[in-house]
C-alpha positions as a Markdown table, in Angstrom:
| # | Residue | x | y | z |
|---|---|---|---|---|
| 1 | Unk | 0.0 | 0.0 | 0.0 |
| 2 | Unk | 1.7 | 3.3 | -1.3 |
| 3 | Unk | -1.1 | 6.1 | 0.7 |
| 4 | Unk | -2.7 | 6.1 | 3.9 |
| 5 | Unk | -6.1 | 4.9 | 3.6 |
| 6 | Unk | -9.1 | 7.2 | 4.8 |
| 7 | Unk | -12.0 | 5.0 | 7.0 |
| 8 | Unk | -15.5 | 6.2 | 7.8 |
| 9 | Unk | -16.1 | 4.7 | 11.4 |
| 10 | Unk | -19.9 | 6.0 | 11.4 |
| 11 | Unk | -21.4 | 2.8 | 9.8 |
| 12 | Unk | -18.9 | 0.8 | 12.9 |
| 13 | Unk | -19.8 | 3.5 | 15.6 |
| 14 | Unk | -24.1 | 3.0 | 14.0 |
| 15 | Unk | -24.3 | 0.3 | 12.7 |
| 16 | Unk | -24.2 | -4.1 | 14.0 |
| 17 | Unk | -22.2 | -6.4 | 14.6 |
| 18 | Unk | -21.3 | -7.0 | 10.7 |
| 19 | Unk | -20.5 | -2.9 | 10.2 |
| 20 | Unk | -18.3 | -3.5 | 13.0 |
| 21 | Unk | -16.4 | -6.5 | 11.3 |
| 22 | Unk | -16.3 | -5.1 | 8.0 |
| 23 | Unk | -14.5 | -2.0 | 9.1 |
| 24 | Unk | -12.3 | -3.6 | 11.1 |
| 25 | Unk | -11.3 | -5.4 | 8.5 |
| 26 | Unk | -10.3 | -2.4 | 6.7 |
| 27 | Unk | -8.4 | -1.3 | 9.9 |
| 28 | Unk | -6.5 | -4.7 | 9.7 |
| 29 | Unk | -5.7 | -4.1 | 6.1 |
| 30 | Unk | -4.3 | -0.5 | 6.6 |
| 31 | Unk | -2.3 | -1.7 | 9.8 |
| 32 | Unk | -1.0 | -5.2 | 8.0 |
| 33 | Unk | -0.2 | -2.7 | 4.8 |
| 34 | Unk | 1.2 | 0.5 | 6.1 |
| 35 | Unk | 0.8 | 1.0 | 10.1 |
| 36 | Unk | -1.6 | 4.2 | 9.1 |
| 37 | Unk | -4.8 | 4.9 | 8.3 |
| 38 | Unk | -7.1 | 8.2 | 8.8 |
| 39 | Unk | -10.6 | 8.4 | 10.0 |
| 40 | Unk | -13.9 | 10.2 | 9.5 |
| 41 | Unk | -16.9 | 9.9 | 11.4 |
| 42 | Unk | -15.4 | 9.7 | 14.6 |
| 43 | Unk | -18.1 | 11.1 | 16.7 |
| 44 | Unk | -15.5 | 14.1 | 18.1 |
| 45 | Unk | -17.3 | 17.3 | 18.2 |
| 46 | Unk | -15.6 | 19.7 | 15.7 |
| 47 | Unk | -15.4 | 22.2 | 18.4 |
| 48 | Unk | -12.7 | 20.0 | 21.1 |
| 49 | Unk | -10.0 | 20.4 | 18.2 |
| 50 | Unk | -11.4 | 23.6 | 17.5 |
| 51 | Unk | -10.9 | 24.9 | 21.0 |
| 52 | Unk | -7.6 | 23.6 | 21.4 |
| 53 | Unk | -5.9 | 24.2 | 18.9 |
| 54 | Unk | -7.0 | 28.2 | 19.2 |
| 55 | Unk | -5.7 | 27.5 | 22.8 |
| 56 | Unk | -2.8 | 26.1 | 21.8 |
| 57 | Unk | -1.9 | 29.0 | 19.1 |
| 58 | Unk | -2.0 | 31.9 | 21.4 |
| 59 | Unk | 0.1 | 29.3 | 24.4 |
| 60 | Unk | 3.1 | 29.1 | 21.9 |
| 61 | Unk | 2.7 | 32.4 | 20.7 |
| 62 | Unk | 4.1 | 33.9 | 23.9 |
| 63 | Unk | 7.6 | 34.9 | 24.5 |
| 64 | Unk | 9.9 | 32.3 | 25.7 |
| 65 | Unk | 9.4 | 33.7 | 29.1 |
| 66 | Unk | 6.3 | 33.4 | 29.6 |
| 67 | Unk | 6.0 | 30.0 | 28.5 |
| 68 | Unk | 8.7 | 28.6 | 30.5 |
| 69 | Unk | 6.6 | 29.3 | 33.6 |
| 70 | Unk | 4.8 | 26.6 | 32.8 |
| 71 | Unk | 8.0 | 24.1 | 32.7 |
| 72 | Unk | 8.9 | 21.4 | 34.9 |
| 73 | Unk | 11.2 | 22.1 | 37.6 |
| 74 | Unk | 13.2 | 19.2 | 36.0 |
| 75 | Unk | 13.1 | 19.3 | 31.9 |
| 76 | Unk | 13.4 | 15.3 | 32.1 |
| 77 | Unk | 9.7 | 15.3 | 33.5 |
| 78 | Unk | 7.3 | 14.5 | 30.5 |
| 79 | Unk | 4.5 | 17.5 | 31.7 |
| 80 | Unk | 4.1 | 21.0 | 31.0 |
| 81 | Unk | 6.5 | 22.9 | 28.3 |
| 82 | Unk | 9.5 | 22.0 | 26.6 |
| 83 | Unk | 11.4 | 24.6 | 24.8 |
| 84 | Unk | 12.8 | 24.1 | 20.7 |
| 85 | Unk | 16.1 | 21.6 | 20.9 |
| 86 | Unk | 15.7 | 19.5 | 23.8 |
| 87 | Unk | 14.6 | 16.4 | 21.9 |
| 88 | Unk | 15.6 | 14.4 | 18.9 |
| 89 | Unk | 13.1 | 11.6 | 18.6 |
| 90 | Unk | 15.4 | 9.3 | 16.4 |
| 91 | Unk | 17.0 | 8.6 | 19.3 |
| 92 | Unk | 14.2 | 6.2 | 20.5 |
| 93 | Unk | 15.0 | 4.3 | 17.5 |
| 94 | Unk | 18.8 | 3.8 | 18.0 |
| 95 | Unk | 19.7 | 6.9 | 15.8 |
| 96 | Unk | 22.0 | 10.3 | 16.0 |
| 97 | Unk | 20.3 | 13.0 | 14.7 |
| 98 | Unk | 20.5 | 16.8 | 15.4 |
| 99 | Unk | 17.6 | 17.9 | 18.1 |
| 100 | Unk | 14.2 | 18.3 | 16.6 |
| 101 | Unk | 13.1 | 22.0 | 15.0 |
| 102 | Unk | 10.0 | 21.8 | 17.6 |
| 103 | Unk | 8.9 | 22.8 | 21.1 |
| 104 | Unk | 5.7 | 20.8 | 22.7 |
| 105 | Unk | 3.2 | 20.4 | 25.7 |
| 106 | Unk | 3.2 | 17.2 | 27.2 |
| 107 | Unk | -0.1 | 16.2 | 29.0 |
| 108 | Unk | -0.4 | 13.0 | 31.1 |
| 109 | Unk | -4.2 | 11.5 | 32.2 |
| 110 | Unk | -6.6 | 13.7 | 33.9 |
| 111 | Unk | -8.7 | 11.8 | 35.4 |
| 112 | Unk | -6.6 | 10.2 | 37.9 |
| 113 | Unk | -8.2 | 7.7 | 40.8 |
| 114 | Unk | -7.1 | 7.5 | 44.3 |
| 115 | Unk | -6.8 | 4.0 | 44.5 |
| 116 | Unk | -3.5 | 2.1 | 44.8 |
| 117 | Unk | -3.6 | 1.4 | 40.8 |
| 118 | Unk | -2.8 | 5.3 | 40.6 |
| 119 | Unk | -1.2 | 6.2 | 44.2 |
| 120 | Unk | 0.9 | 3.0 | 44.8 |
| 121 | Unk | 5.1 | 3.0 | 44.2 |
| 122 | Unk | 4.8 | 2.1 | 41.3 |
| 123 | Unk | 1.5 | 4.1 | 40.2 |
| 124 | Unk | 3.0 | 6.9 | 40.9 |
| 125 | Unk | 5.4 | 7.5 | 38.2 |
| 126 | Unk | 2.7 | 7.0 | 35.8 |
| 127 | Unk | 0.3 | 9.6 | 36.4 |
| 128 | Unk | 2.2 | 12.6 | 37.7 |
| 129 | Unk | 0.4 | 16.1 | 37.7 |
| 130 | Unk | 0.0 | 18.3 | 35.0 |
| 131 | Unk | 1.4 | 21.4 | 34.8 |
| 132 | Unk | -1.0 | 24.1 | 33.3 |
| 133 | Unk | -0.5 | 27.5 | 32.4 |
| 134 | Unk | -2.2 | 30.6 | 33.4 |
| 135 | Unk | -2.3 | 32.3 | 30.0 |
| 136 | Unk | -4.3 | 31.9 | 28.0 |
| 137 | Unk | -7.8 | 31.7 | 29.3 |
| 138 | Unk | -9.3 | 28.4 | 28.6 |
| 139 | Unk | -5.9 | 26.3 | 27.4 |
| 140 | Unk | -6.6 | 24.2 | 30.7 |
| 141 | Unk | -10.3 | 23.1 | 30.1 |
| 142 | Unk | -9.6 | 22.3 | 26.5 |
| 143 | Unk | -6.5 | 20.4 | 27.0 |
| 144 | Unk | -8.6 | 18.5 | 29.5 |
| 145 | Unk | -11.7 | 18.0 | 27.0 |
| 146 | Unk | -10.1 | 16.8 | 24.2 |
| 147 | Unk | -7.7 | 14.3 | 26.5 |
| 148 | Unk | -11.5 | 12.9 | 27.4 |
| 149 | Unk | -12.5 | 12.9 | 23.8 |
| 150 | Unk | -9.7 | 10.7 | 23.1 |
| 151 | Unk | -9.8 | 8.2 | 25.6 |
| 152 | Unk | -13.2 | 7.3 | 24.4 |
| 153 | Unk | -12.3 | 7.1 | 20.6 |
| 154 | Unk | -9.7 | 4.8 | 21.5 |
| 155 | Unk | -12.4 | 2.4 | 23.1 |
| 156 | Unk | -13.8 | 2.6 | 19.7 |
| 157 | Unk | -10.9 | 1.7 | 18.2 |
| 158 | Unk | -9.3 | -0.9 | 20.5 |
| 159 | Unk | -12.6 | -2.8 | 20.0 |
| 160 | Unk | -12.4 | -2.7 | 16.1 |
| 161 | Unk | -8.4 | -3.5 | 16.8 |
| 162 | Unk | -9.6 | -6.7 | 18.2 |
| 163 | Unk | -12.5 | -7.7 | 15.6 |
| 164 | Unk | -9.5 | -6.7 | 13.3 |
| 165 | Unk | -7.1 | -9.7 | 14.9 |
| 166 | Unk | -10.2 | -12.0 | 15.4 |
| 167 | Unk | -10.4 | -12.1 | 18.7 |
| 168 | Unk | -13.2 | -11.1 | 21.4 |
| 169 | Unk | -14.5 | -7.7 | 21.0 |
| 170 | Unk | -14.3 | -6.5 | 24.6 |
| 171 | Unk | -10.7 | -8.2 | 25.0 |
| 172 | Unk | -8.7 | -4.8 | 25.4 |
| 173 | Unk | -11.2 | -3.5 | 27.5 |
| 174 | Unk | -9.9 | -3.8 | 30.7 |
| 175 | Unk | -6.4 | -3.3 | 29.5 |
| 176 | Unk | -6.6 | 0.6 | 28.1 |
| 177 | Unk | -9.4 | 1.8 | 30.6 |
| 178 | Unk | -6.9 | 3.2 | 33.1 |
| 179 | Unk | -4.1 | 4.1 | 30.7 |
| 180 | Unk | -1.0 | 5.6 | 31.3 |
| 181 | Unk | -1.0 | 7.6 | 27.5 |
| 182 | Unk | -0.3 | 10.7 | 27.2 |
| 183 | Unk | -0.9 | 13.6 | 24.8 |
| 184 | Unk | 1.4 | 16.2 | 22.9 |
| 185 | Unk | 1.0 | 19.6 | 21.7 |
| 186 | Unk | 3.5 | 20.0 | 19.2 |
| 187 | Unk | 4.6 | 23.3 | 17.7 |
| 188 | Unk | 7.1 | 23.7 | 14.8 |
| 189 | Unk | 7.6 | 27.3 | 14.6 |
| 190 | Unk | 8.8 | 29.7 | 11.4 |
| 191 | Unk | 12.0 | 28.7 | 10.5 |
| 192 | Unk | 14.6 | 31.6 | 10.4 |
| 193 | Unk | 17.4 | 29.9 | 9.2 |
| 194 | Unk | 18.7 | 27.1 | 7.3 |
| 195 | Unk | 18.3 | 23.5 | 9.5 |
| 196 | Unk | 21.5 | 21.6 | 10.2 |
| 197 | Unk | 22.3 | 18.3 | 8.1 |
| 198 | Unk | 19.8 | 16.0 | 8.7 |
| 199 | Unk | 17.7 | 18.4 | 11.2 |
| 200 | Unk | 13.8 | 17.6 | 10.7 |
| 201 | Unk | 10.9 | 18.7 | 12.1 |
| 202 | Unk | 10.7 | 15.8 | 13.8 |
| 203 | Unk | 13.0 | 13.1 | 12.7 |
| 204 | Unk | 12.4 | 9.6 | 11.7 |
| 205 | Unk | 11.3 | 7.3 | 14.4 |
| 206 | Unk | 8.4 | 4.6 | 15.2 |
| 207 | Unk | 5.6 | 5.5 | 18.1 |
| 208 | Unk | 6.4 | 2.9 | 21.1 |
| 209 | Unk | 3.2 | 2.8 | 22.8 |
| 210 | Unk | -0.2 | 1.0 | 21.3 |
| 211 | Unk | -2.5 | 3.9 | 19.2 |
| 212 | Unk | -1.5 | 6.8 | 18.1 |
| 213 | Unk | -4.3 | 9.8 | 17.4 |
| 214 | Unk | -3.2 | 12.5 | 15.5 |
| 215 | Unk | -4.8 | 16.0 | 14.3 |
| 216 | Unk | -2.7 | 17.9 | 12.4 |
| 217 | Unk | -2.3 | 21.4 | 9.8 |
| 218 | Unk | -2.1 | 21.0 | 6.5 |
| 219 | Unk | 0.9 | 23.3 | 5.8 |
| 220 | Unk | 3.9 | 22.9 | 4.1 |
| 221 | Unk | 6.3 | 21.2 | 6.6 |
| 222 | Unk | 4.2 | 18.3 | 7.7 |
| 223 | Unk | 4.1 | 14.3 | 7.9 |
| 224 | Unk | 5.6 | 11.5 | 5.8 |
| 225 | Unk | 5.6 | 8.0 | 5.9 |
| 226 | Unk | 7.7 | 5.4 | 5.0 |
| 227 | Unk | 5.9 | 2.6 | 2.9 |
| 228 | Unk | 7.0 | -0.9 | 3.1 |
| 229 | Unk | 8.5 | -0.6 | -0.6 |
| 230 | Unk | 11.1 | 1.9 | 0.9 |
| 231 | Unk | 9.0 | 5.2 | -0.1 |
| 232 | Unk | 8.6 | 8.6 | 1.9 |
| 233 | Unk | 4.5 | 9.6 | 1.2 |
| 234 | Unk | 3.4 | 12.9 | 2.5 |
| 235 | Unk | 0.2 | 12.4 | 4.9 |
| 236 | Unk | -2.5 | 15.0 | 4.4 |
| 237 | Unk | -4.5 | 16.2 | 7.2 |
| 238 | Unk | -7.7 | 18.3 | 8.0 |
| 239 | Unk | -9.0 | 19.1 | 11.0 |
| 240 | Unk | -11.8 | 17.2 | 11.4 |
| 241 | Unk | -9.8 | 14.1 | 10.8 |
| 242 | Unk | -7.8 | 11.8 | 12.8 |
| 243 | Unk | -4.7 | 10.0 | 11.3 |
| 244 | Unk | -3.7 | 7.1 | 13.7 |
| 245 | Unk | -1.1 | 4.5 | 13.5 |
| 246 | Unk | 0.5 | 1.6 | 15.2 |
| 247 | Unk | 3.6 | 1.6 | 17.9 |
| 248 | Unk | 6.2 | -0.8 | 18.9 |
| 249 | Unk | 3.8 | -1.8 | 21.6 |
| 250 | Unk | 0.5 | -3.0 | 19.8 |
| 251 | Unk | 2.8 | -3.8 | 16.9 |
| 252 | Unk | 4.8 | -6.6 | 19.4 |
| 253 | Unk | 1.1 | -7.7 | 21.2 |
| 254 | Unk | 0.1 | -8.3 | 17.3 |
| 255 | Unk | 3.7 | -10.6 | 17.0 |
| 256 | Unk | 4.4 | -8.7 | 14.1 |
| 257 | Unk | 1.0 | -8.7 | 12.0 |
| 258 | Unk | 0.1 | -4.9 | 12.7 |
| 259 | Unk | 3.0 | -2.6 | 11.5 |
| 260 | Unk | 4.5 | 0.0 | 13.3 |
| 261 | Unk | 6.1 | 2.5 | 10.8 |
| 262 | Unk | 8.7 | 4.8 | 10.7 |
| 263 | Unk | 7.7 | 8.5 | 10.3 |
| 264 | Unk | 8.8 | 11.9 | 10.3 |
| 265 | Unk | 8.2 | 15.9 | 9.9 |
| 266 | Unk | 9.7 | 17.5 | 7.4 |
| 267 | Unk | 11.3 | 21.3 | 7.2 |
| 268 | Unk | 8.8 | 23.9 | 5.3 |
| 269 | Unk | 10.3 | 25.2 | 2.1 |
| 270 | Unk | 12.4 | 28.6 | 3.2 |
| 271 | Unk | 10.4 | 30.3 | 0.5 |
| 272 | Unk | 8.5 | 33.7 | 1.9 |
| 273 | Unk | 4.8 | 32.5 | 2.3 |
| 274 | Unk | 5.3 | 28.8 | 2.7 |
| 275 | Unk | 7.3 | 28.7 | 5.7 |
| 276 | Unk | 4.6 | 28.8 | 8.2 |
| 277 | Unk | 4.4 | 27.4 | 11.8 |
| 278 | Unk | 2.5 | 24.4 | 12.1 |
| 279 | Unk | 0.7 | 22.9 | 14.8 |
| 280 | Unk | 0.0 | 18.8 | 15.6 |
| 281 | Unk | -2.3 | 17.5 | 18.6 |
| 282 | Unk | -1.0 | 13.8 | 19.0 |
| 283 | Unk | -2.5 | 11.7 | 21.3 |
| 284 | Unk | -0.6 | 8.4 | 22.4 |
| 285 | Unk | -2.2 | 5.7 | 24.0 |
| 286 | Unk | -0.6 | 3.3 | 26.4 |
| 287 | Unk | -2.2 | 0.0 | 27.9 |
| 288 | Unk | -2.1 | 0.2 | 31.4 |
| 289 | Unk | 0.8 | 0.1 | 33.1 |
| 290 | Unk | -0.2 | -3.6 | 34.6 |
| 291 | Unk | -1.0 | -5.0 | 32.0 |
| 292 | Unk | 1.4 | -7.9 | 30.5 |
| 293 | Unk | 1.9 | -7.6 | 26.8 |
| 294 | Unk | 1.5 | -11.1 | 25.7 |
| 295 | Unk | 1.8 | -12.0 | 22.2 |
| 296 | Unk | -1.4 | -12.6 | 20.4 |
| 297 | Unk | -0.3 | -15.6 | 18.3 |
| 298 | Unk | -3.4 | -18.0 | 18.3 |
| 299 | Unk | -1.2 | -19.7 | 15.3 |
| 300 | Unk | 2.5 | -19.7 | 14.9 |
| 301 | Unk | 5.0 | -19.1 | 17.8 |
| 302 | Unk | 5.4 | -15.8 | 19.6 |
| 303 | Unk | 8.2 | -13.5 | 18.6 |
| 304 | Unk | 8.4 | -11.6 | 21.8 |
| 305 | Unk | 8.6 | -12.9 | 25.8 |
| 306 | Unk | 5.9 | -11.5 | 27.5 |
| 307 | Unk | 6.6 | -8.0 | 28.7 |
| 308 | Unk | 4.6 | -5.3 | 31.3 |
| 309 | Unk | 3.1 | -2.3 | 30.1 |
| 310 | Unk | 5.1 | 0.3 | 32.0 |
| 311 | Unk | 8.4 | -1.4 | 32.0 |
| 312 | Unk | 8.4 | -0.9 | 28.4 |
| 313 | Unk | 7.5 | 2.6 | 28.5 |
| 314 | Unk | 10.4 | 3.1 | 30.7 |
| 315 | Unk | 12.2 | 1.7 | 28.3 |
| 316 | Unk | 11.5 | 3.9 | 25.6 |
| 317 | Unk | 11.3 | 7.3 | 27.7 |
| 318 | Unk | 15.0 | 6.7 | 28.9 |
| 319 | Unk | 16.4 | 6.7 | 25.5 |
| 320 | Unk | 14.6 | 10.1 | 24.8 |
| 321 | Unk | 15.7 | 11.7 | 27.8 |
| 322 | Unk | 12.4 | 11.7 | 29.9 |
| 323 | Unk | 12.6 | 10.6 | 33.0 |
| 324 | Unk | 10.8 | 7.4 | 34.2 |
| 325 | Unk | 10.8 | 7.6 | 38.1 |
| 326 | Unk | 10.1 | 11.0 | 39.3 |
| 327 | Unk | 8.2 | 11.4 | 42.0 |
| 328 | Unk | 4.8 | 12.8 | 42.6 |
């Protein structure tokens, strides 16, 4: 498959048991093929990307001082603000790359339980507070209400994901209800001079969690994918669609059948009036951090040993730079 498919999820989200199956087999198709696909009729309210990405706008729009007030005390912590050039993302792939051309908002859960699930030892490092800003009006509540938004369409999707890999509808249920995902607002401002060799946007790297949810700007400067035949493909987006795709995580609980792909964001050309800022909401979903990732291999031998949730995101988080055991 050389392009990311687009999927209407109304006649799954409306419809019987058979709409269900029949969509998710066009999920499994897109995620065998190319790891991506983008969705319509998703149910989300045009107005929670709407609101945030307004909100988000006027955040980065601040001077540099303003915005750092709303960093963690320790840059390592994955909440609040991080400023342009503390992250190369190739670097979770094993790669030496120049620091990415972006700054970004990390958000963690917000709807956080006081049980020992969320307030235990090991809880703890998983759902850490958010750090919010005080300018501008409103960033706060729609951060919040579009974090909600998603959590739900992953139930939708994590559903399909199953029908997809033939297995019981409900079965991931109980293993993304209490998630430790988290969600980034990343910003990829003007640039004002030439990047350095090999300096991206973002550079090339695979997702390591299970879903990604993306909503993006369709500027000049934005996502490509890299097709099984060895092919960069630019991703269009729009803003009421959602382009998702697979990590290393649901890729490995798939042994292999779903595809987690390597992807990227370009530089803008320098040209006056195409060398614009761009914005991208992504949303990353994580089982829960109890859960054991066990291959799904009802025929054939697993690839993987059987590995927990939150150990692995550990994994991955310390080769980026974010720290994996700070403390509430």
């Amino acid at each position: 498959m050389e392009h990311v498919p687009l999927i209407d999820l109304a006649p799954a989200r409306a419809g019987g048991t058979a709409d269900r199956r029949r969509i998710a087999g066009l999920v499994d198709q897109a995620c065998v093929e190319i790891g991506f696909f983008a969705i319509t009729g998703h149910g989300v309210p045009d107005s929670v990307g709407r609101d945030l990405r307004d909100a988000a706008h006027r955040f980065f729009a601040q001077p540099l001082a303003v915005k750092r007030r709303a960093s963690p005390a320790d840059e390592r912590t994955p909440r609040g603000y991080h400023a342009l050039g503390g992250e190369a993302l190739s670097a979770a792939n094993d790669a030496v790359a120049p620091t990415d051309l972006k700054e970004f908002y990390h958000v963690g859960p917000v709807d956080v339980g006081d049980d020992g699930y969320y307030t235990g030892a090991k809880g703890r490092q998983f759902f850490l507070p958010n750090i919010w800003p005080d300018e501008p009006p409103g960033f706060r509540s729609a951060a919040i209400a579009y974090y909600r938004a998603m959590h739900q369409l992953v139930g939708v999707l994590m559903r399909l994901t199953a029908l997809g890999l033939g297995i019981q509808e409900t079965f991931f249920d109980d293993k993304v209800n209490r998630s430790i995902g988290t969600m980034r607002l990343n910003y990829y401002p003007r640039q004002v001079r030439p990047p350095l060799p090999g300096q991206l946007r973002a550079g090339a790297h695979t997702d390591y969690g299970g879903l990604t949810i993306l909503n993006g700007e369709d500027v000049p400067g934005g996502l490509q994918v890299l097709t099984r035949s060895g092919r960069w493909i630019d991703v269009r987006t729009a803003p009421d669609q959602f382009v998702v795709n697979i990590g290393d995580l649901l890729m490995r609980w798939t042994n292999d059948r779903w595809l987690s792909t390597m992807h990227r964001v370009v530089n803008p050309p320098l040209a006056e009036g195409r060398n614009a800022p761009r914005l991208s909401i992504a949303f990353f979903n994580h089982p829960n951090w109890d859960v054991t990732i066990e291959c799904l291999a009802p025929a054939g031998e697993a690839r993987y040993a059987p590995v927990m949730s939150g150990d692995y995101r550990d994994l991955k988080y310390a080769k980026t730079g974010l720290a994996t055991t700070t403390p509430v």
